[in-house]
PDB file of C-alpha atoms and ligand atoms in Angstrom:
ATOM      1  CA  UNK A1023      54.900 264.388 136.491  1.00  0.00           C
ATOM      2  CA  UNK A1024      54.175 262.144 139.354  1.00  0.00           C
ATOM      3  CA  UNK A1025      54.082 259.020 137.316  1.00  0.00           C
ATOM      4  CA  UNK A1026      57.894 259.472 137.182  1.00  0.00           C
ATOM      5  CA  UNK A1027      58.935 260.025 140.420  1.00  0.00           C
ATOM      6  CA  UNK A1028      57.408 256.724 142.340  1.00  0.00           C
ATOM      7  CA  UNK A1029      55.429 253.937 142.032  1.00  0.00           C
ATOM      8  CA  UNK A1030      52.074 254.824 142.432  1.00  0.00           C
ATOM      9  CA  UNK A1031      50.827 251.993 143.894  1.00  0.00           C
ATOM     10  CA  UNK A1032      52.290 251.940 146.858  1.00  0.00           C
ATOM     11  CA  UNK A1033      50.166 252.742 150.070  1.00  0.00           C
ATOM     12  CA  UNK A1034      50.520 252.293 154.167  1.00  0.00           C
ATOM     13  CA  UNK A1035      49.764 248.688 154.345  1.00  0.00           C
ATOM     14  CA  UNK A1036      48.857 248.910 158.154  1.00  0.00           C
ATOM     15  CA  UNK A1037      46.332 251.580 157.539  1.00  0.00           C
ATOM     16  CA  UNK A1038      44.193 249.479 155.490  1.00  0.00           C
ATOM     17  CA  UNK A1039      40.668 248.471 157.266  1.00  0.00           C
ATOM     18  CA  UNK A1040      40.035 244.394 157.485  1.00  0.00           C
ATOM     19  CA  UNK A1041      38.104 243.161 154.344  1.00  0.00           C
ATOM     20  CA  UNK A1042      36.978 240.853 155.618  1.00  0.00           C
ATOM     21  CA  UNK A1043      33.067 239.971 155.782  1.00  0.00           C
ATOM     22  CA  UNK A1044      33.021 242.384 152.654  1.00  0.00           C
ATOM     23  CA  UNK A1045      31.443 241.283 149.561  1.00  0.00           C
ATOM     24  CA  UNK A1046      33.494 242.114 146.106  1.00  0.00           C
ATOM     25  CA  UNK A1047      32.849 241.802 142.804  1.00  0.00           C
ATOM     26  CA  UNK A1048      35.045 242.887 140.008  1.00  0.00           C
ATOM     27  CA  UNK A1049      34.795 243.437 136.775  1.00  0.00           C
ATOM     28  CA  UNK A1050      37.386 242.828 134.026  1.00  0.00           C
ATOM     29  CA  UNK A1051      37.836 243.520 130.010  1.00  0.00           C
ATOM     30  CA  UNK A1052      38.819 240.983 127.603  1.00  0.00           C
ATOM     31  CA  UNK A1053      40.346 243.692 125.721  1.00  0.00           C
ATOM     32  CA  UNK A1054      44.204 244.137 126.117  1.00  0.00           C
ATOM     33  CA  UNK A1055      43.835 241.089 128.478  1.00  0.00           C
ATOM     34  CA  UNK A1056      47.448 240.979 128.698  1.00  0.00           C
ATOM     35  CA  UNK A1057      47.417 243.924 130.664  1.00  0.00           C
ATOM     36  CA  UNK A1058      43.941 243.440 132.071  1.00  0.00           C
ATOM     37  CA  UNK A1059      44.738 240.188 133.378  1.00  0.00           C
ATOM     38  CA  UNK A1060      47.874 241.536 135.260  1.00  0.00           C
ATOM     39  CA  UNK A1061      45.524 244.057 136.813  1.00  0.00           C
ATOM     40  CA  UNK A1062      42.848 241.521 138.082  1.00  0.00           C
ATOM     41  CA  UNK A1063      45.974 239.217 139.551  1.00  0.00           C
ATOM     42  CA  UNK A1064      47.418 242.183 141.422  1.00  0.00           C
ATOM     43  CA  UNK A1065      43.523 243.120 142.744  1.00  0.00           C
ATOM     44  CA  UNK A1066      42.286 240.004 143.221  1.00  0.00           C
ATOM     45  CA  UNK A1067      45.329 238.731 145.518  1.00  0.00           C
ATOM     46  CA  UNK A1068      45.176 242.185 147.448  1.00  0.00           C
ATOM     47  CA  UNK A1069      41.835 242.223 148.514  1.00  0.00           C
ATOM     48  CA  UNK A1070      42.946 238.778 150.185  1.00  0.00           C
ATOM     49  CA  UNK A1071      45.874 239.843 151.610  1.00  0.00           C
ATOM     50  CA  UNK A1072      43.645 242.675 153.371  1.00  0.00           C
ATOM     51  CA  UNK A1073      41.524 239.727 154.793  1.00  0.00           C
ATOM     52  CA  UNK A1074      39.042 239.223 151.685  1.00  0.00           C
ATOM     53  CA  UNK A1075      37.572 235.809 151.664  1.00  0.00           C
ATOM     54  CA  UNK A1076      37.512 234.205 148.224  1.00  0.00           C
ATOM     55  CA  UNK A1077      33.918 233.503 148.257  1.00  0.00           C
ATOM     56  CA  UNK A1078      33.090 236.790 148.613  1.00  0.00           C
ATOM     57  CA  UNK A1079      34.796 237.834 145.539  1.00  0.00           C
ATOM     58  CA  UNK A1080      32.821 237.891 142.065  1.00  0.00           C
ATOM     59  CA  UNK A1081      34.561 237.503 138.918  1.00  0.00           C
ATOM     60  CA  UNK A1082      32.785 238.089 135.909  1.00  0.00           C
ATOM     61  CA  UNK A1083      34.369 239.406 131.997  1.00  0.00           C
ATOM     62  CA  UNK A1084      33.084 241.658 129.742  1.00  0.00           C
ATOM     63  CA  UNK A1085      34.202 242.342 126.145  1.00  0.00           C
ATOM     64  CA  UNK A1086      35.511 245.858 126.425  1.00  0.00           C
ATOM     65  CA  UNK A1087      35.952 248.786 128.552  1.00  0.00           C
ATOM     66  CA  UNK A1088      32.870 250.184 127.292  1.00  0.00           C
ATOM     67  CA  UNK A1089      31.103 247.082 128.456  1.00  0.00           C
ATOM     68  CA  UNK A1090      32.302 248.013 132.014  1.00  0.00           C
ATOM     69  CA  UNK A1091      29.695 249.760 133.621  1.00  0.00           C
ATOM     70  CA  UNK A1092      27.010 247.725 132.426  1.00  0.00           C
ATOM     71  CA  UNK A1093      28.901 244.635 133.782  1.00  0.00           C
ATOM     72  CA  UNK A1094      28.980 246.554 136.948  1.00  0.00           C
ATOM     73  CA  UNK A1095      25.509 247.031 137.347  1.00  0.00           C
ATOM     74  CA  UNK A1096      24.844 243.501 136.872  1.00  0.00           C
ATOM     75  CA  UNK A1097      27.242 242.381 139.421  1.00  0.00           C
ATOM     76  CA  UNK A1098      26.278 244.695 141.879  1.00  0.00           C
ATOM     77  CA  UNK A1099      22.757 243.608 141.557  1.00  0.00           C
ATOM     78  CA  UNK A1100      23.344 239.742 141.095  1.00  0.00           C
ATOM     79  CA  UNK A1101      25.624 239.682 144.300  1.00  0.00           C
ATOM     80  CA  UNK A1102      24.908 242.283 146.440  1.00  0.00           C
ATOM     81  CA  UNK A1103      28.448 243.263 145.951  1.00  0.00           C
ATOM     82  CA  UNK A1104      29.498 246.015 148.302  1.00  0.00           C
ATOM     83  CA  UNK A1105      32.305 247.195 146.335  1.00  0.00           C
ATOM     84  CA  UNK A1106      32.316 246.927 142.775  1.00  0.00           C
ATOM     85  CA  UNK A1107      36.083 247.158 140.965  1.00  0.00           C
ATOM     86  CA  UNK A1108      36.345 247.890 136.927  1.00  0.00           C
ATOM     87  CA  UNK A1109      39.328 247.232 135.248  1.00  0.00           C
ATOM     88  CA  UNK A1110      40.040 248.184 132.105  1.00  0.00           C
ATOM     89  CA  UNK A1111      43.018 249.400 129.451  1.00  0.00           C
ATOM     90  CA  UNK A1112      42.237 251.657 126.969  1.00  0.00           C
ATOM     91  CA  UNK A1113      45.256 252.856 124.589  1.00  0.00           C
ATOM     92  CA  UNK A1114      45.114 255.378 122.339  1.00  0.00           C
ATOM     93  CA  UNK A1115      45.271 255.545 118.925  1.00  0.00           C
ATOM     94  CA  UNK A1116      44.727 256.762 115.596  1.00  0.00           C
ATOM     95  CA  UNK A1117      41.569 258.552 116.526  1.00  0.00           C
ATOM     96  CA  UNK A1118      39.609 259.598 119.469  1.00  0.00           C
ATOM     97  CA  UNK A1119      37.393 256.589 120.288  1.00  0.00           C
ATOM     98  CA  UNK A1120      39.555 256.006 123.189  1.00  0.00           C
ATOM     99  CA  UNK A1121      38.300 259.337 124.944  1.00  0.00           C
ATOM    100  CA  UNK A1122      35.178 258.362 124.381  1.00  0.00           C
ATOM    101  CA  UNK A1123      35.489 255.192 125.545  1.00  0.00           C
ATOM    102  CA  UNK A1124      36.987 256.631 128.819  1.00  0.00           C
ATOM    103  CA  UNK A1125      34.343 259.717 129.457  1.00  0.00           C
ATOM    104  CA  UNK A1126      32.033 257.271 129.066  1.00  0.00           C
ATOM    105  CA  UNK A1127      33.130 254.766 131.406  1.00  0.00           C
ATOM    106  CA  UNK A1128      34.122 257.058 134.151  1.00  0.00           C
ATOM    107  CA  UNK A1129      30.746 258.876 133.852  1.00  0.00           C
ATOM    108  CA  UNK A1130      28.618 255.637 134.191  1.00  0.00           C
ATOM    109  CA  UNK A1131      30.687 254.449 137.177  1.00  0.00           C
ATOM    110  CA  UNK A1132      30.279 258.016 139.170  1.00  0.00           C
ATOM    111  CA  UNK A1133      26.792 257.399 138.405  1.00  0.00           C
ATOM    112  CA  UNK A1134      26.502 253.939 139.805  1.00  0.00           C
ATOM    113  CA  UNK A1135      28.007 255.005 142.722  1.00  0.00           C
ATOM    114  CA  UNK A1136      26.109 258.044 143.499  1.00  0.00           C
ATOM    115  CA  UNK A1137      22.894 255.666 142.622  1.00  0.00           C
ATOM    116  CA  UNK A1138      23.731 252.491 144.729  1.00  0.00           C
ATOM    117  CA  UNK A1139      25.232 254.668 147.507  1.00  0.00           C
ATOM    118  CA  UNK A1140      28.418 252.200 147.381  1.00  0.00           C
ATOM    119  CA  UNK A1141      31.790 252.672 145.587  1.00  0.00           C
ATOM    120  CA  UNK A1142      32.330 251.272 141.673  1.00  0.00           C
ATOM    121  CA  UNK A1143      35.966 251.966 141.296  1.00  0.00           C
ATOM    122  CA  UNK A1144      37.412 253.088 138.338  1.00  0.00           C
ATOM    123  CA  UNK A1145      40.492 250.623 137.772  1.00  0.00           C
ATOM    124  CA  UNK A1146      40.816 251.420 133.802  1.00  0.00           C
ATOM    125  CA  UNK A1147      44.557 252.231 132.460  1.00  0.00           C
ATOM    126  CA  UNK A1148      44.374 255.557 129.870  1.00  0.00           C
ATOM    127  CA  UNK A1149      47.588 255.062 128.317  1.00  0.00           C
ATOM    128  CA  UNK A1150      49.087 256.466 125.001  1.00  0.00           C
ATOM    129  CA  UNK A1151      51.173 253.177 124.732  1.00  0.00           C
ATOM    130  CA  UNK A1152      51.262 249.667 125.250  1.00  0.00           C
ATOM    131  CA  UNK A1153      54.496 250.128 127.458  1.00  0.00           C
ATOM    132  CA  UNK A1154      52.823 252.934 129.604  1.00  0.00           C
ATOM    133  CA  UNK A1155      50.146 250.425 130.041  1.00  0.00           C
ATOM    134  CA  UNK A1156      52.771 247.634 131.349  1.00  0.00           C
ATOM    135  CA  UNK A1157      54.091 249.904 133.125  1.00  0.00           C
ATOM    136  CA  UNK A1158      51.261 250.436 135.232  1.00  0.00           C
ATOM    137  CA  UNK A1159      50.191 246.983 135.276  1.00  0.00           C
ATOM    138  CA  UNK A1160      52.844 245.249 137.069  1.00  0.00           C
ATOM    139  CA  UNK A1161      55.616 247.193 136.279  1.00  0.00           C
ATOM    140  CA  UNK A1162      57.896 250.115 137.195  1.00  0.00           C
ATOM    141  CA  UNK A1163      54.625 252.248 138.302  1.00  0.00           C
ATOM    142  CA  UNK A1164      52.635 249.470 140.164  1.00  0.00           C
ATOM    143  CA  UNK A1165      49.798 247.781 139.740  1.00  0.00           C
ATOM    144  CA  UNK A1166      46.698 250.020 138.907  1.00  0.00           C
ATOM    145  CA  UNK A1167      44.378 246.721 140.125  1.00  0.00           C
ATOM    146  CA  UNK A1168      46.499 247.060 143.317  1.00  0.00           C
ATOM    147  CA  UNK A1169      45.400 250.353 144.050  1.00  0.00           C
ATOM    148  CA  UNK A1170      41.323 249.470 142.933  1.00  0.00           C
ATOM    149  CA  UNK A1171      41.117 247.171 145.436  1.00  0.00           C
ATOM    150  CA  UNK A1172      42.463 249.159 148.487  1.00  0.00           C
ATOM    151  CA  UNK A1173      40.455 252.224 147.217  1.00  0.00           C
ATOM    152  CA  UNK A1174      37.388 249.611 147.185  1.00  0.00           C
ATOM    153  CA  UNK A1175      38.548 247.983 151.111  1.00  0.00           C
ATOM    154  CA  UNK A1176      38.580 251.867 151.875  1.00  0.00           C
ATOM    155  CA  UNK A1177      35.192 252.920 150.979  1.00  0.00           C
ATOM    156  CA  UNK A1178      33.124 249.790 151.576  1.00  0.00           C
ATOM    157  CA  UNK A1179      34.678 250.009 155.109  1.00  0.00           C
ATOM    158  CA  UNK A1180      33.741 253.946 155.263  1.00  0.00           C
ATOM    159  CA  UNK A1181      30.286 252.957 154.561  1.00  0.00           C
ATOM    160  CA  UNK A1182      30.041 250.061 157.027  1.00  0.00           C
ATOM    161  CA  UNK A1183      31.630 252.666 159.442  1.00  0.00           C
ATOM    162  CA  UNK A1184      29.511 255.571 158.927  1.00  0.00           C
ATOM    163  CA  UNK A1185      26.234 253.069 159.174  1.00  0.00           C
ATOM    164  CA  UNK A1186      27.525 252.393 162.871  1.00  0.00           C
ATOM    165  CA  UNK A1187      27.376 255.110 165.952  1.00  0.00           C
ATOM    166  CA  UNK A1188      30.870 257.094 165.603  1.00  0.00           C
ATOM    167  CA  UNK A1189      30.312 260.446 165.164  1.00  0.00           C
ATOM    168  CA  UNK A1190      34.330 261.305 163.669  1.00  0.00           C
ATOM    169  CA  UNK A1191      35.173 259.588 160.662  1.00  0.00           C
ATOM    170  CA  UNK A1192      39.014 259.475 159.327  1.00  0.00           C
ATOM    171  CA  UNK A1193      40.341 261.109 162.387  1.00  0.00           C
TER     172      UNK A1193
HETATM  173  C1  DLZ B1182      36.640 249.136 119.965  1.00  0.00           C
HETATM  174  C2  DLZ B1182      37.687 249.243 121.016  1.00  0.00           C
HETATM  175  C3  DLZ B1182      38.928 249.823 120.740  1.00  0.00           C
HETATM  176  C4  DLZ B1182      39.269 250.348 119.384  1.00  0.00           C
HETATM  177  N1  DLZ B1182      39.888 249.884 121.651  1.00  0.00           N
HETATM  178  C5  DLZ B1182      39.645 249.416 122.899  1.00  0.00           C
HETATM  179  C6  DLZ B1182      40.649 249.485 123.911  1.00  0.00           C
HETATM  180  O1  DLZ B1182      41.789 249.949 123.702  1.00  0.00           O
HETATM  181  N2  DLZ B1182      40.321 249.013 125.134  1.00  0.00           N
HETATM  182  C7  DLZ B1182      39.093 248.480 125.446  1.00  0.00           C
HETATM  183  O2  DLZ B1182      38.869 248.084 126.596  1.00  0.00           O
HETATM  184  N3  DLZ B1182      38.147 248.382 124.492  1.00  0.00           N
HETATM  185  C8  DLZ B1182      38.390 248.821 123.240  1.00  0.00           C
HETATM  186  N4  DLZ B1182      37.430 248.726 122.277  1.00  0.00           N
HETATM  187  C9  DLZ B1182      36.183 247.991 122.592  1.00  0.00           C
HETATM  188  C10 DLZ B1182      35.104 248.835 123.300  1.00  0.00           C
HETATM  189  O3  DLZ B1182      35.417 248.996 124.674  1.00  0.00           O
HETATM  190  C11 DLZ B1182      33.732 248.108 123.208  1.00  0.00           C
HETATM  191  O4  DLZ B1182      33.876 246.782 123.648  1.00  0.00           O
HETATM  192  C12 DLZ B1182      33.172 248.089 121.804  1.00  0.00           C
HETATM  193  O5  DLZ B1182      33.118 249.388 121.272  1.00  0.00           O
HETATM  194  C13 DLZ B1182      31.757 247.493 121.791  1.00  0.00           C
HETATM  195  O6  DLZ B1182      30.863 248.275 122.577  1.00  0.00           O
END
């Protein structure tokens, strides 16, 4: 299982494209906030550190991960966001409202991206339990919000890239 052999978080920091002059906005859950918050801190402060500037970045809450996508939407439209980063932690439990929870969410957000032609990352933890979800969140695995915001720095840059004259991308 690759979950137990690294963190997976970690990335080439030098092979990240400059943020900055992107506009962000993300989008965060209120539920599980003790994990969601850790995944917003670890997002938020690397889309700086890639050259984000913090009045590009839009912040807004929603009450649950189901509430992402429609959070997303508004952001996107509101701000002109060019990336748009959900974060989320859905754990399981008794029953199966947490897969639908998660279908859901990661439907709507391929569909916002294929719609706005921009990326709406799926930053939303699937965990069985709450110490999966720490792990992930700060812990021994990373920082899922770590790896949303490079994956959003990646593919707002692609787009800005592919709008310009080069005729090789990624090479
Ligand atoms: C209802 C619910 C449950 C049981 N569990 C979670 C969870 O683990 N993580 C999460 O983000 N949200 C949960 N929710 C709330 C739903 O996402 C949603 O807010 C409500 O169903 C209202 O639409």
């Amino acid at each position: 299982m690759a979950s137990a052999l690294k963190n997976l978080s970690s990335y080439d920091e030098q092979n990240i494209p400059d943020a900055k002059g992107i506009v962000f906005g993300i989008v965060v859950s209120e539920w599980n906030s003790e994990i969601t918050h850790q995944l917003y801190q670890g997002c938020y402060e690397a889309l700086v550190k890639h050259g984000a500037k913090e009045e590009n970045i839009h912040v807004i809450q929603v009450p649950g991960s189901f509430e992402l996508p429609a959070g997303a939407r508004m952001v996107a439209d509101r701000f002109k966001a060019d990336a748009v980063i959900c974060l989320g932690c859905v754990i399981k439990g008794e029953t199966s409202h947490n897969e639908y929870i998660n279908y859901a969410v990661a439907n709507s957000l391929a569909n916002l991206s294929m719609m706005f032609g921009r990326p709406f990352v799926f930053g939303v933890l699937t965990p069985d339990t709450q110490e999966q979800a720490l792990d992930r969140a700060g812990g021994k695995h990373g920082n899922k919000g770590v790896e949303a915001a490079v994956t959003a720095i990646r593919m707002a840059a692609l787009r800005r890239e592919l709008g310009g004259a080069k005729s090789k991308i990624g090479f």
